[in-house]
Amino acid sequence: MDALWADLLPKLWPAFWTTIRLTVYSAFGSLVFGTLLTAMRVSPVGILRSLSAFYINTVRNTPLTLVIIFCSFGLYQNLGLQLASRDSSTFLVDQNFRLAVLGFILYTSCFVAESLRSGINTVHFGQAEAARSLGLSFGQTFSTIIFPQAWRAALVPLGNTLIALTKNTTIASAIGVAEASLLMKSTIEFHANELFIIFGVFAVGFIILTLPIGLIIGRAAEKMAVKK
């Protein structure tokens, strides 16, 4: 037992810090790209709606593991996509981390887009018609009238998507990103007799990360709810 803690404790925070960084960067990128996909999905331009619908339906029905592996082996090793400087001593670590973030953004943005679209469906169509009658463009209507209300209505689904993203970061270990699940696997290899303790430690770690998200989002949704 002492050997387990001596081996695990110094590595535990760096591993979960990597998980947190993966979550934060991926969440921000997914929100930006997901908002763009949403705007395309409700755009008056047919080709944009079709492209957005095709992308969302294709990627969200693809296993996340395949998306992450595609970013590593397809975009990097076959197509030469480079997201870190080769002159850096941490090139491989940085490259794998950024490829993982890219994969999470490509995947999670689909769920962000669908959450926002469900929020848009709660906005009365007459508001968009009124905006057009006042001479507002689609972009102005979307950004100043539709999107702020959709964001409020979609807050809880977006929170659930963020929680799912936090747990999905474990898949980054498939391309060698040193996040929490990779540390768990390596720890089990050397301390197989303490299997349940190791599982418990990492389960508690992820609960500590995800539980506050749900509580904060729930409280924010209550405060932002439309009073009837």
mmCIF file of C-alpha atoms in Angstrom, residues 18-180:
data_model
loop_
_atom_site.group_PDB
_atom_site.id
_atom_site.type_symbol
_atom_site.label_atom_id
_atom_site.label_comp_id
_atom_site.label_asym_id
_atom_site.label_seq_id
_atom_site.Cartn_x
_atom_site.Cartn_y
_atom_site.Cartn_z
ATOM 1 C CA THR A 18 -3.814 17.563 -18.023
ATOM 2 C CA THR A 19 -7.427 16.354 -17.909
ATOM 3 C CA ILE A 20 -8.578 19.812 -16.793
ATOM 4 C CA ARG A 21 -6.596 21.509 -19.566
ATOM 5 C CA LEU A 22 -8.013 19.122 -22.155
ATOM 6 C CA THR A 23 -11.517 19.899 -20.923
ATOM 7 C CA VAL A 24 -11.118 23.685 -20.833
ATOM 8 C CA TYR A 25 -9.460 24.055 -24.238
ATOM 9 C CA SER A 26 -11.828 21.585 -25.879
ATOM 10 C CA ALA A 27 -14.898 23.184 -24.287
ATOM 11 C CA PHE A 28 -13.945 26.643 -25.522
ATOM 12 C CA GLY A 29 -13.197 25.420 -29.044
ATOM 13 C CA SER A 30 -16.370 23.322 -29.123
ATOM 14 C CA LEU A 31 -18.487 26.291 -28.074
ATOM 15 C CA VAL A 32 -17.040 28.465 -30.842
ATOM 16 C CA PHE A 33 -17.274 25.811 -33.565
ATOM 17 C CA GLY A 34 -20.632 24.571 -32.283
ATOM 18 C CA THR A 35 -22.066 28.092 -32.456
ATOM 19 C CA LEU A 36 -20.849 28.359 -36.049
ATOM 20 C CA LEU A 37 -22.465 25.020 -36.906
ATOM 21 C CA THR A 38 -25.697 26.193 -35.288
ATOM 22 C CA ALA A 39 -25.704 29.407 -37.321
ATOM 23 C CA MET A 40 -25.169 27.353 -40.474
ATOM 24 C CA ARG A 41 -27.914 24.911 -39.465
ATOM 25 C CA VAL A 42 -30.545 27.663 -39.174
ATOM 26 C CA SER A 43 -29.161 29.790 -42.005
ATOM 27 C CA PRO A 44 -31.442 30.799 -44.893
ATOM 28 C CA VAL A 45 -28.731 29.487 -47.255
ATOM 29 C CA GLY A 46 -29.619 25.918 -48.163
ATOM 30 C CA ILE A 47 -26.084 24.683 -48.869
ATOM 31 C CA LEU A 48 -24.924 25.834 -45.424
ATOM 32 C CA ARG A 49 -27.809 24.025 -43.747
ATOM 33 C CA SER A 50 -27.015 20.853 -45.686
ATOM 34 C CA LEU A 51 -23.284 20.993 -44.925
ATOM 35 C CA SER A 52 -23.901 21.565 -41.226
ATOM 36 C CA ALA A 53 -26.491 18.788 -41.005
ATOM 37 C CA PHE A 54 -24.205 16.368 -42.858
ATOM 38 C CA TYR A 55 -21.222 17.161 -40.626
ATOM 39 C CA ILE A 56 -23.197 16.913 -37.383
ATOM 40 C CA ASN A 57 -24.975 13.681 -38.285
ATOM 41 C CA THR A 58 -21.764 12.080 -39.535
ATOM 42 C CA VAL A 59 -19.396 13.023 -36.721
ATOM 43 C CA ARG A 60 -21.726 12.560 -33.762
ATOM 44 C CA ASN A 61 -22.503 9.011 -34.958
ATOM 45 C CA THR A 62 -18.795 8.194 -35.251
ATOM 46 C CA PRO A 63 -17.097 6.701 -32.161
ATOM 47 C CA LEU A 64 -14.973 9.334 -30.433
ATOM 48 C CA THR A 65 -12.021 6.941 -30.321
ATOM 49 C CA LEU A 66 -12.003 6.839 -34.126
ATOM 50 C CA VAL A 67 -12.113 10.640 -34.299
ATOM 51 C CA ILE A 68 -9.115 10.939 -31.957
ATOM 52 C CA ILE A 69 -7.150 8.270 -33.818
ATOM 53 C CA PHE A 70 -8.013 9.925 -37.146
ATOM 54 C CA CYS A 71 -6.560 13.212 -35.880
ATOM 55 C CA SER A 72 -3.346 11.456 -34.848
ATOM 56 C CA PHE A 73 -2.784 8.957 -37.641
ATOM 57 C CA GLY A 74 -4.785 10.586 -40.415
ATOM 58 C CA LEU A 75 -4.174 14.305 -40.028
ATOM 59 C CA TYR A 76 -0.693 14.162 -38.511
ATOM 60 C CA GLN A 77 1.083 11.044 -39.703
ATOM 61 C CA ASN A 78 -0.492 10.852 -43.173
ATOM 62 C CA LEU A 79 -1.351 14.463 -44.012
ATOM 63 C CA GLY A 80 1.428 16.103 -42.006
ATOM 64 C CA LEU A 81 -0.708 18.396 -39.843
ATOM 65 C CA GLN A 82 1.688 19.919 -37.324
ATOM 66 C CA LEU A 83 0.349 21.782 -34.292
ATOM 67 C CA ALA A 84 3.588 22.095 -32.301
ATOM 68 C CA SER A 85 7.131 23.184 -33.049
ATOM 69 C CA ARG A 86 9.531 20.379 -33.934
ATOM 70 C CA ASP A 87 12.322 22.392 -32.349
ATOM 71 C CA SER A 88 10.688 22.015 -28.951
ATOM 72 C CA SER A 89 11.972 19.329 -26.596
ATOM 73 C CA THR A 90 8.338 18.519 -25.789
ATOM 74 C CA PHE A 91 7.204 18.322 -29.419
ATOM 75 C CA LEU A 92 5.558 14.909 -29.213
ATOM 76 C CA VAL A 93 3.794 15.702 -25.934
ATOM 77 C CA ASP A 94 2.494 19.046 -27.236
ATOM 78 C CA GLN A 95 1.538 17.589 -30.615
ATOM 79 C CA ASN A 96 -0.465 14.724 -29.132
ATOM 80 C CA PHE A 97 -2.161 17.043 -26.650
ATOM 81 C CA ARG A 98 -3.239 19.483 -29.359
ATOM 82 C CA LEU A 99 -4.367 16.716 -31.685
ATOM 83 C CA ALA A 100 -6.512 15.364 -28.857
ATOM 84 C CA VAL A 101 -8.008 18.821 -28.282
ATOM 85 C CA LEU A 102 -8.734 19.080 -32.009
ATOM 86 C CA GLY A 103 -10.473 15.713 -31.967
ATOM 87 C CA PHE A 104 -12.590 16.650 -28.958
ATOM 88 C CA ILE A 105 -13.568 19.939 -30.602
ATOM 89 C CA LEU A 106 -14.578 18.257 -33.856
ATOM 90 C CA TYR A 107 -16.700 15.752 -31.938
ATOM 91 C CA THR A 108 -18.156 17.770 -29.064
ATOM 92 C CA SER A 109 -19.098 20.755 -31.237
ATOM 93 C CA CYS A 110 -21.791 18.572 -32.824
ATOM 94 C CA PHE A 111 -23.496 18.120 -29.461
ATOM 95 C CA VAL A 112 -23.053 21.804 -28.655
ATOM 96 C CA ALA A 113 -24.714 22.677 -31.964
ATOM 97 C CA GLU A 114 -27.651 20.378 -31.301
ATOM 98 C CA SER A 115 -28.070 21.781 -27.782
ATOM 99 C CA LEU A 116 -28.098 25.327 -29.134
ATOM 100 C CA ARG A 117 -30.493 24.366 -31.918
ATOM 101 C CA SER A 118 -32.874 22.931 -29.331
ATOM 102 C CA GLY A 119 -32.611 26.262 -27.533
ATOM 103 C CA ILE A 120 -33.394 28.121 -30.750
ATOM 104 C CA ASN A 121 -36.549 26.052 -31.124
ATOM 105 C CA THR A 122 -37.812 27.588 -27.881
ATOM 106 C CA VAL A 123 -37.595 31.114 -29.335
ATOM 107 C CA HIS A 124 -40.869 32.174 -30.924
ATOM 108 C CA PHE A 125 -40.604 32.424 -34.705
ATOM 109 C CA GLY A 126 -42.381 35.772 -34.624
ATOM 110 C CA GLN A 127 -39.305 37.401 -33.093
ATOM 111 C CA ALA A 128 -37.234 36.561 -36.169
ATOM 112 C CA GLU A 129 -40.008 37.834 -38.428
ATOM 113 C CA ALA A 130 -40.208 41.074 -36.455
ATOM 114 C CA ALA A 131 -36.441 41.509 -36.740
ATOM 115 C CA ARG A 132 -36.590 41.030 -40.510
ATOM 116 C CA SER A 133 -39.418 43.541 -40.780
ATOM 117 C CA LEU A 134 -37.153 46.059 -39.050
ATOM 118 C CA GLY A 135 -34.469 45.453 -41.665
ATOM 119 C CA LEU A 136 -32.078 43.346 -39.568
ATOM 120 C CA SER A 137 -29.925 40.863 -41.442
ATOM 121 C CA PHE A 138 -29.781 37.174 -40.550
ATOM 122 C CA GLY A 139 -26.469 37.713 -38.743
ATOM 123 C CA GLN A 140 -27.852 40.603 -36.711
ATOM 124 C CA THR A 141 -31.026 38.700 -35.867
ATOM 125 C CA PHE A 142 -29.108 35.599 -34.842
ATOM 126 C CA SER A 143 -26.477 37.354 -32.726
ATOM 127 C CA THR A 144 -28.644 39.941 -30.966
ATOM 128 C CA ILE A 145 -32.073 38.313 -30.658
ATOM 129 C CA ILE A 146 -32.089 34.568 -31.269
ATOM 130 C CA PHE A 147 -28.758 33.369 -29.878
ATOM 131 C CA PRO A 148 -28.920 35.073 -26.435
ATOM 132 C CA GLN A 149 -32.303 33.455 -25.761
ATOM 133 C CA ALA A 150 -31.224 30.106 -27.196
ATOM 134 C CA TRP A 151 -28.129 30.133 -24.979
ATOM 135 C CA ARG A 152 -30.265 30.560 -21.874
ATOM 136 C CA ALA A 153 -32.642 27.769 -22.882
ATOM 137 C CA ALA A 154 -29.766 25.446 -23.793
ATOM 138 C CA LEU A 155 -27.729 26.001 -20.630
ATOM 139 C CA VAL A 156 -28.588 22.676 -18.977
ATOM 140 C CA PRO A 157 -27.931 20.559 -22.124
ATOM 141 C CA LEU A 158 -24.660 22.424 -22.600
ATOM 142 C CA GLY A 159 -23.725 21.646 -19.002
ATOM 143 C CA ASN A 160 -24.416 17.967 -19.618
ATOM 144 C CA THR A 161 -22.246 18.149 -22.728
ATOM 145 C CA LEU A 162 -19.422 19.671 -20.662
ATOM 146 C CA ILE A 163 -19.686 16.860 -18.111
ATOM 147 C CA ALA A 164 -19.602 14.294 -20.916
ATOM 148 C CA LEU A 165 -16.562 16.032 -22.408
ATOM 149 C CA THR A 166 -14.740 15.872 -19.069
ATOM 150 C CA LYS A 167 -15.274 12.114 -18.918
ATOM 151 C CA ASN A 168 -14.491 11.684 -22.618
ATOM 152 C CA THR A 169 -10.997 13.115 -22.114
ATOM 153 C CA THR A 170 -9.972 9.635 -20.959
ATOM 154 C CA ILE A 171 -9.955 8.634 -24.631
ATOM 155 C CA ALA A 172 -6.954 10.918 -25.204
ATOM 156 C CA SER A 173 -4.838 8.142 -23.700
ATOM 157 C CA ALA A 174 -5.341 6.282 -27.003
ATOM 158 C CA ILE A 175 -2.760 8.593 -28.591
ATOM 159 C CA GLY A 176 -0.484 8.803 -25.560
ATOM 160 C CA VAL A 177 -1.714 11.947 -23.821
ATOM 161 C CA ALA A 178 -0.662 11.660 -20.180
ATOM 162 C CA GLU A 179 -4.042 12.384 -18.617
ATOM 163 C CA ALA A 180 -5.706 10.670 -15.666
#
